[in-house]
XYZ file of N, CA, C and O in Angstrom:
500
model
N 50.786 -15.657 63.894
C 52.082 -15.845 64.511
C 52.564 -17.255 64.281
O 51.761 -18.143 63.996
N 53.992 -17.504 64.412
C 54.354 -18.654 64.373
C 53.776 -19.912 64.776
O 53.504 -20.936 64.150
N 53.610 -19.431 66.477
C 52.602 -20.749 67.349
C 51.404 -20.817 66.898
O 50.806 -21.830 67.260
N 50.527 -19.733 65.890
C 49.411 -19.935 65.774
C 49.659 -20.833 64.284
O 48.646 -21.398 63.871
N 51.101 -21.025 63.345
C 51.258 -21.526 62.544
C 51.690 -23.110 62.986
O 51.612 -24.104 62.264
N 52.153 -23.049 64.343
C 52.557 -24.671 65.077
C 51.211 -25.386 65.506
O 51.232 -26.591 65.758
N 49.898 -24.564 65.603
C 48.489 -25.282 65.650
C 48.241 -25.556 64.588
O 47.681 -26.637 64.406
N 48.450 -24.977 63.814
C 47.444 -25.946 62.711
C 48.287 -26.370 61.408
O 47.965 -27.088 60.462
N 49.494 -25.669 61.690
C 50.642 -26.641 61.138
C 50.806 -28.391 61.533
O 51.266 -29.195 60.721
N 50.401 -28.720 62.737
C 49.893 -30.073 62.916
C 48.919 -30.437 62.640
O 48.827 -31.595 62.230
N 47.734 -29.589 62.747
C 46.673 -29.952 62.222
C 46.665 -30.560 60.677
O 46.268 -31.640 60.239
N 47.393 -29.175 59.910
C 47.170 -30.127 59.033
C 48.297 -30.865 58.473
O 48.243 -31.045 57.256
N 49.349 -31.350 59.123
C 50.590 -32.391 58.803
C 50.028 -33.210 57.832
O 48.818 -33.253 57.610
N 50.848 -33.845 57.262
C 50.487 -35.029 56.168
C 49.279 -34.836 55.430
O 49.379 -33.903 54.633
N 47.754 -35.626 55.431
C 47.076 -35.176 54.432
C 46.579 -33.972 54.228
O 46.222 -33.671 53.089
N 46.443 -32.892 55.480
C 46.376 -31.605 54.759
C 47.201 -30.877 53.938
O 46.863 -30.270 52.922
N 48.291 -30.962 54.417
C 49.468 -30.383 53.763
C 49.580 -30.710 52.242
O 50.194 -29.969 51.474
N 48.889 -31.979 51.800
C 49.492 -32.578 50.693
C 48.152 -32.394 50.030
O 48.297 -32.670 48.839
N 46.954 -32.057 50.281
C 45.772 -31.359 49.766
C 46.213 -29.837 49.146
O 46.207 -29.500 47.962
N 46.546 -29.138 50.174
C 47.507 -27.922 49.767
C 48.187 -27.535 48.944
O 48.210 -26.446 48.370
N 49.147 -28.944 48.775
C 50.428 -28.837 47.575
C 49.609 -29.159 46.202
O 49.736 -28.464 45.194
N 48.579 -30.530 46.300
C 47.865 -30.927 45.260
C 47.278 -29.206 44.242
O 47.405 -28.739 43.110
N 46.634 -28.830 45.559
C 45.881 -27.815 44.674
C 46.537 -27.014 44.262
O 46.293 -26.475 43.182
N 47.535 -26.715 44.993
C 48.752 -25.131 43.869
C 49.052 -26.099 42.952
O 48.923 -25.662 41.808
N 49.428 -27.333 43.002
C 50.275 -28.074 41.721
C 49.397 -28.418 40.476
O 49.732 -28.800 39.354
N 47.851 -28.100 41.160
C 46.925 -28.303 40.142
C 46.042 -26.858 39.241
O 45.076 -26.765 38.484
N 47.189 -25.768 39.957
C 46.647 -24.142 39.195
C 46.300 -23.029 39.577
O 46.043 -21.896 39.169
N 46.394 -24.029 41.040
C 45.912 -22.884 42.426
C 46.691 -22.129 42.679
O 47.812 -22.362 42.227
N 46.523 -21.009 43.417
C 47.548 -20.304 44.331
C 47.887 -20.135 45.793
O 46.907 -20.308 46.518
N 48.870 -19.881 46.342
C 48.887 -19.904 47.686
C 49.836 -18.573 48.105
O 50.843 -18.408 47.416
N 49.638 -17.850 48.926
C 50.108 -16.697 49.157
C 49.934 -16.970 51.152
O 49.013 -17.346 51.877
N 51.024 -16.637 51.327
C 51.181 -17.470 52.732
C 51.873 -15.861 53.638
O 53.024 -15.479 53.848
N 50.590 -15.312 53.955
C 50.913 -13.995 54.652
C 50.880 -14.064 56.453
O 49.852 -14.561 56.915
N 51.618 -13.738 57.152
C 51.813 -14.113 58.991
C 51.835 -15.650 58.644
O 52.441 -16.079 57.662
N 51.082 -16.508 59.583
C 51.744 -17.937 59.847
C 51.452 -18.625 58.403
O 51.878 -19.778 58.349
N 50.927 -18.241 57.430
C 51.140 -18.600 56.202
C 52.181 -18.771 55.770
O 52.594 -19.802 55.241
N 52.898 -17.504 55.988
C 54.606 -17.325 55.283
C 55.474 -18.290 56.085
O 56.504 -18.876 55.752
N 54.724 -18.304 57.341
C 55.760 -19.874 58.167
C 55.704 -20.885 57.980
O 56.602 -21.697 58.201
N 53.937 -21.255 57.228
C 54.002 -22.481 57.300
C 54.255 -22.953 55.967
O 54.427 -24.168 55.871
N 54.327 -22.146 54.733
C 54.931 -22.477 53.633
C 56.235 -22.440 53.067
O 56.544 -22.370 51.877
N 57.188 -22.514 54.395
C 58.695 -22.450 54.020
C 59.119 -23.297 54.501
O 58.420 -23.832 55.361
N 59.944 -23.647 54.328
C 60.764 -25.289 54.538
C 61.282 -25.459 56.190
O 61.277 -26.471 56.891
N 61.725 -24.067 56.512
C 62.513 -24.043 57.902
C 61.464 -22.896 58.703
O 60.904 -21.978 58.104
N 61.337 -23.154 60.134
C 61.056 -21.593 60.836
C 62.290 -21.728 62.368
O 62.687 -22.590 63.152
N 62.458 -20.491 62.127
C 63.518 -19.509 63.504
C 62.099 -18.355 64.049
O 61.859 -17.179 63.772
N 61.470 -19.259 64.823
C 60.384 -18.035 65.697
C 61.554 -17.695 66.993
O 62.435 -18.429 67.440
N 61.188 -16.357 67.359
C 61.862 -16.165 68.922
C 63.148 -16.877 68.867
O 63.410 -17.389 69.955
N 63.998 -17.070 67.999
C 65.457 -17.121 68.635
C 65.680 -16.862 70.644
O 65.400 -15.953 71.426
N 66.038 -17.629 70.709
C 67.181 -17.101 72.194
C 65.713 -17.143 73.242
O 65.953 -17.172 74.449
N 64.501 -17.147 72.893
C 63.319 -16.874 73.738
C 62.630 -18.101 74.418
O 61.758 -18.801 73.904
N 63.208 -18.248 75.747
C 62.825 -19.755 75.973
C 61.503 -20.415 76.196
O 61.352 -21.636 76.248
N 60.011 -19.014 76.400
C 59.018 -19.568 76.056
C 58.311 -19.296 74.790
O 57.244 -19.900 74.686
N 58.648 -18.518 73.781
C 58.231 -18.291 72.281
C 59.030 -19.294 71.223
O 58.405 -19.849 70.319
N 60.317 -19.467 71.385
C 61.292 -19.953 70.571
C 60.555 -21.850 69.680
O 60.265 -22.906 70.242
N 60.519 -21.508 68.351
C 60.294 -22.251 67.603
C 60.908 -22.513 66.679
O 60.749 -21.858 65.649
N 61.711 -23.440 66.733
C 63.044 -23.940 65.338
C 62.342 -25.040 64.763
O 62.014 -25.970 65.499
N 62.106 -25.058 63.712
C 61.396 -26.743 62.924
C 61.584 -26.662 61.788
O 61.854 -25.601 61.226
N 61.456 -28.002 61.099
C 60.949 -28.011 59.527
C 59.464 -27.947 59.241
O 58.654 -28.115 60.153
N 59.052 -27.686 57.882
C 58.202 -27.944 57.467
C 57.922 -28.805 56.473
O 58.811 -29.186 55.712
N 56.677 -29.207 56.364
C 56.851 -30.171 55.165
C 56.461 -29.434 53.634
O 56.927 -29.890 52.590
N 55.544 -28.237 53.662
C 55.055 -27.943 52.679
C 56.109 -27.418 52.034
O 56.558 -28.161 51.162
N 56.681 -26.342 52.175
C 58.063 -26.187 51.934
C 58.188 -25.326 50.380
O 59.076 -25.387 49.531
N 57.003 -24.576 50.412
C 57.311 -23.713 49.366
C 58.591 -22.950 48.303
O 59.119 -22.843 47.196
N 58.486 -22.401 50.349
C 59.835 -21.598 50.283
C 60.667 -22.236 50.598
O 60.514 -22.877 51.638
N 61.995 -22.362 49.809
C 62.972 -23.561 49.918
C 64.061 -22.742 51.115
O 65.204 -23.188 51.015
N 63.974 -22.090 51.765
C 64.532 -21.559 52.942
C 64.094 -21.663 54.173
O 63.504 -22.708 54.446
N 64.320 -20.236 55.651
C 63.779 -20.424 56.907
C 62.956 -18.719 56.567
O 63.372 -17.817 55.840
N 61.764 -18.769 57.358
C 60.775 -18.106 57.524
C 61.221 -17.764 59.281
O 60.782 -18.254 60.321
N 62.510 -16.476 58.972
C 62.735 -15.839 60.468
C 61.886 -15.118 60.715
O 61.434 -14.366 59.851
N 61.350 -15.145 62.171
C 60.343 -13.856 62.533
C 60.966 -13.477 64.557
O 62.036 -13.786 65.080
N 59.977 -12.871 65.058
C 59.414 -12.423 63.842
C 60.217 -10.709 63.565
O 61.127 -10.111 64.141
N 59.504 -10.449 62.632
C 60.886 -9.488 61.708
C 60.611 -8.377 62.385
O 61.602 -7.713 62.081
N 59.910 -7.623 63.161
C 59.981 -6.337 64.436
C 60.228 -6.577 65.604
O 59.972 -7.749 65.878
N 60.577 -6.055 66.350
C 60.572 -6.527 67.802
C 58.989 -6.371 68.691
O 57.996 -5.987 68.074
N 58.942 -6.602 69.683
C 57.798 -6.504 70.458
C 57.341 -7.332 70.650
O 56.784 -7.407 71.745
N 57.266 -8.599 69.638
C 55.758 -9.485 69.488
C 55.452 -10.276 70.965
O 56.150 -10.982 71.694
N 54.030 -9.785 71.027
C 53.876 -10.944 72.324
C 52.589 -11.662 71.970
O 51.615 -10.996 71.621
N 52.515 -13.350 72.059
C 50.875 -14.054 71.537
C 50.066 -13.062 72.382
O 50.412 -12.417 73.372
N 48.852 -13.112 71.704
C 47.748 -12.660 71.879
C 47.700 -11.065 72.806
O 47.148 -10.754 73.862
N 48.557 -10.298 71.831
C 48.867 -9.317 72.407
C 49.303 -7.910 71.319
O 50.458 -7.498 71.208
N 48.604 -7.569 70.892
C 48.954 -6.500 69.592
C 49.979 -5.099 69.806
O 50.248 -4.348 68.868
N 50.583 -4.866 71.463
C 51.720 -4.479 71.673
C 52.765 -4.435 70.664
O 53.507 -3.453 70.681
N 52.923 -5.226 69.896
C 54.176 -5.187 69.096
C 53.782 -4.447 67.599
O 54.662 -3.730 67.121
N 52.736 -4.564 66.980
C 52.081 -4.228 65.689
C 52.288 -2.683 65.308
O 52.329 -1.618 65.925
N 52.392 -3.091 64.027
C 52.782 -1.707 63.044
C 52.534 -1.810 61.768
O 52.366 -2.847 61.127
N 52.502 -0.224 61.230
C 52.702 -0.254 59.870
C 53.741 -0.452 59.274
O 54.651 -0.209 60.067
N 54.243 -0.840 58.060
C 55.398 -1.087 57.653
C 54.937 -0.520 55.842
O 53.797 -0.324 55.420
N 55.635 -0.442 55.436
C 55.633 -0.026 53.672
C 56.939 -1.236 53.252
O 58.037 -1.381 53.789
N 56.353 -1.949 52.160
C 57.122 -2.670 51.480
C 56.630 -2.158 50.188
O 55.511 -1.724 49.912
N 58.183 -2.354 49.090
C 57.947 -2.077 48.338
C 57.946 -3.478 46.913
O 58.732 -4.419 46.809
N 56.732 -3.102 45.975
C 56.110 -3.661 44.885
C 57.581 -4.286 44.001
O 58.489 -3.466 44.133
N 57.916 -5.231 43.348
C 58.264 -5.502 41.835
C 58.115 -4.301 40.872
O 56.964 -4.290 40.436
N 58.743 -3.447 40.459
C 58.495 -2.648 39.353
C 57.499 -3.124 38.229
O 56.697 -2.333 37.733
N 57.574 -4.364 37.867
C 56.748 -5.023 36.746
C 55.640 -4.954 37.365
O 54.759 -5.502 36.703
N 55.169 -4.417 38.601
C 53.471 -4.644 39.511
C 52.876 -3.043 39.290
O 51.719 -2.713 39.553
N 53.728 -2.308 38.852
C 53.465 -0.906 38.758
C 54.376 0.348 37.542
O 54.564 1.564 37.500
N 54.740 -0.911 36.675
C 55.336 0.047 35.413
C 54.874 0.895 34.557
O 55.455 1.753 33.892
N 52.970 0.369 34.668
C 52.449 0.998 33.504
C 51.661 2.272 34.518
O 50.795 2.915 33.923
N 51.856 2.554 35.618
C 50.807 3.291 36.570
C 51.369 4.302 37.104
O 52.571 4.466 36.892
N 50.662 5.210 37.906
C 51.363 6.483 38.546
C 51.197 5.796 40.230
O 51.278 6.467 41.259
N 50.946 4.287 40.154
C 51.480 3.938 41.459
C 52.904 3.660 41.818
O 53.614 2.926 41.131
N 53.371 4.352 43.072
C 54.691 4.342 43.741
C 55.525 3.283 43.626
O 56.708 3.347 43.292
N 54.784 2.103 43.959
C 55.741 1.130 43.865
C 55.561 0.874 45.703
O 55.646 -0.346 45.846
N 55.437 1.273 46.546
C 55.578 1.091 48.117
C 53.841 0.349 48.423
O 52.854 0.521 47.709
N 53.909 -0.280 49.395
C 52.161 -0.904 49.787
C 52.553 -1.047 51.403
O 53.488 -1.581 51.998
N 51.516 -0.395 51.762
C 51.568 0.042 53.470
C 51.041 -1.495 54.202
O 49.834 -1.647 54.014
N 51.501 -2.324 54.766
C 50.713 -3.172 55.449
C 50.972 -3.657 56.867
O 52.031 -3.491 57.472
N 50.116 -4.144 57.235
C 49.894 -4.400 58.961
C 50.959 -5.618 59.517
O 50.860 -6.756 59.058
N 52.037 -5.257 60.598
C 52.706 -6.437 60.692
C 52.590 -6.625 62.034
O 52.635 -5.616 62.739
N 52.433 -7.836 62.618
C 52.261 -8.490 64.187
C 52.928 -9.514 64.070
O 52.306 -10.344 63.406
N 54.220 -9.978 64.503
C 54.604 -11.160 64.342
C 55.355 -11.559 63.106
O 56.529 -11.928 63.132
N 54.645 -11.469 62.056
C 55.546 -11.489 60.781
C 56.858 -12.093 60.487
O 57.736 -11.959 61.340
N 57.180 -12.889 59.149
C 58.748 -13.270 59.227
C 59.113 -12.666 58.094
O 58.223 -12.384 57.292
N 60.374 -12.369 57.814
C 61.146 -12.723 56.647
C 61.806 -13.357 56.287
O 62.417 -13.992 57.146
N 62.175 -13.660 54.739
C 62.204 -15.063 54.532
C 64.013 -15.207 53.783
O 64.589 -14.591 52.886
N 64.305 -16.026 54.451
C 65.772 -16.255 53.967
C 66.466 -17.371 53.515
O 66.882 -18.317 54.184
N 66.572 -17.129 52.048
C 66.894 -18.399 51.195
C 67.864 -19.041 51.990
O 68.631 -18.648 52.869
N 67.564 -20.463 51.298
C 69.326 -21.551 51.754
C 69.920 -20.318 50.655
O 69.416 -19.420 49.981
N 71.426 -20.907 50.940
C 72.866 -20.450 50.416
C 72.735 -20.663 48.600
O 72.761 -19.906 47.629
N 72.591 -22.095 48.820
C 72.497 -22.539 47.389
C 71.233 -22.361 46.146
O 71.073 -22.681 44.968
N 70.437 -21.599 47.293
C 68.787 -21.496 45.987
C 69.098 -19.752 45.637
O 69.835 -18.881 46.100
N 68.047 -19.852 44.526
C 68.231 -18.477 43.718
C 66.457 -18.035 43.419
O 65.917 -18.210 42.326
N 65.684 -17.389 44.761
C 64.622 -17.632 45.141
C 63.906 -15.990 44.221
O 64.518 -14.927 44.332
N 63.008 -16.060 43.651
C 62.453 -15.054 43.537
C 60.982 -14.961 44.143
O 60.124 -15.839 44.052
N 60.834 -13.502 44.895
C 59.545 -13.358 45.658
C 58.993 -12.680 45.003
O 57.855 -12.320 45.304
């Protein structure tokens, strides 16, 4: 969840963060799934309007050159799996052109954001 991305999003402020960037910039990868996807985007909108969940900030790592809104179902409560579901998102065609796979991948969401470019970037996921 977000707040669990605001713990150790301080944790690791400054030299972790920049350990992080070093290593994708050096070949690595980073795939930033629940507070991953928050903490690798430039902006987060947790809990809008929610006066004890609500988290508006920057980030520094800033992958994603947008805000990481969540979270993207309703329900979510910390430490509370009440809100959780399956969801099907679907693949890039180029991830499944040569296969008799669908193209759809079923996965677990609690909290979760989606991610919404600035105005001016032309973001591919």
């Amino acid at each position: 969840s977000s707040g669990i991305n605001a713990e150790y999003g301080d944790k690791l402020k400054g030299p972790g963060t920049r350990l992080v960037r070093r290593f994708v910039e050096s070949g690595g990868w980073y795939l930033g799934i629940c507070a991953g996807g928050y903490f690798g985007s430039s902006r987060i909108n947790f809990c809008k309007g929610d006066p004890e969940m609500e988290i508006e900030t920057c980030r520094e790592l800033a992958f994603f050159p947008g805000t990481a809104i969540g979270p993207r179902y309703p329900g979510y409560k910390y430490h509370d799996n009440s809100g959780e579901r399956v969801v099907s998102i679907s693949k890039p065609a180029s991830c499944h052109a040569n296969s008799k796979d669908s193209g759809a991948l079923k996965v677990y969401f609690n909290g979760g954001c989606y991610f919404s470019p600035k105005e001016s970037n032309r973001v591919e996921l």
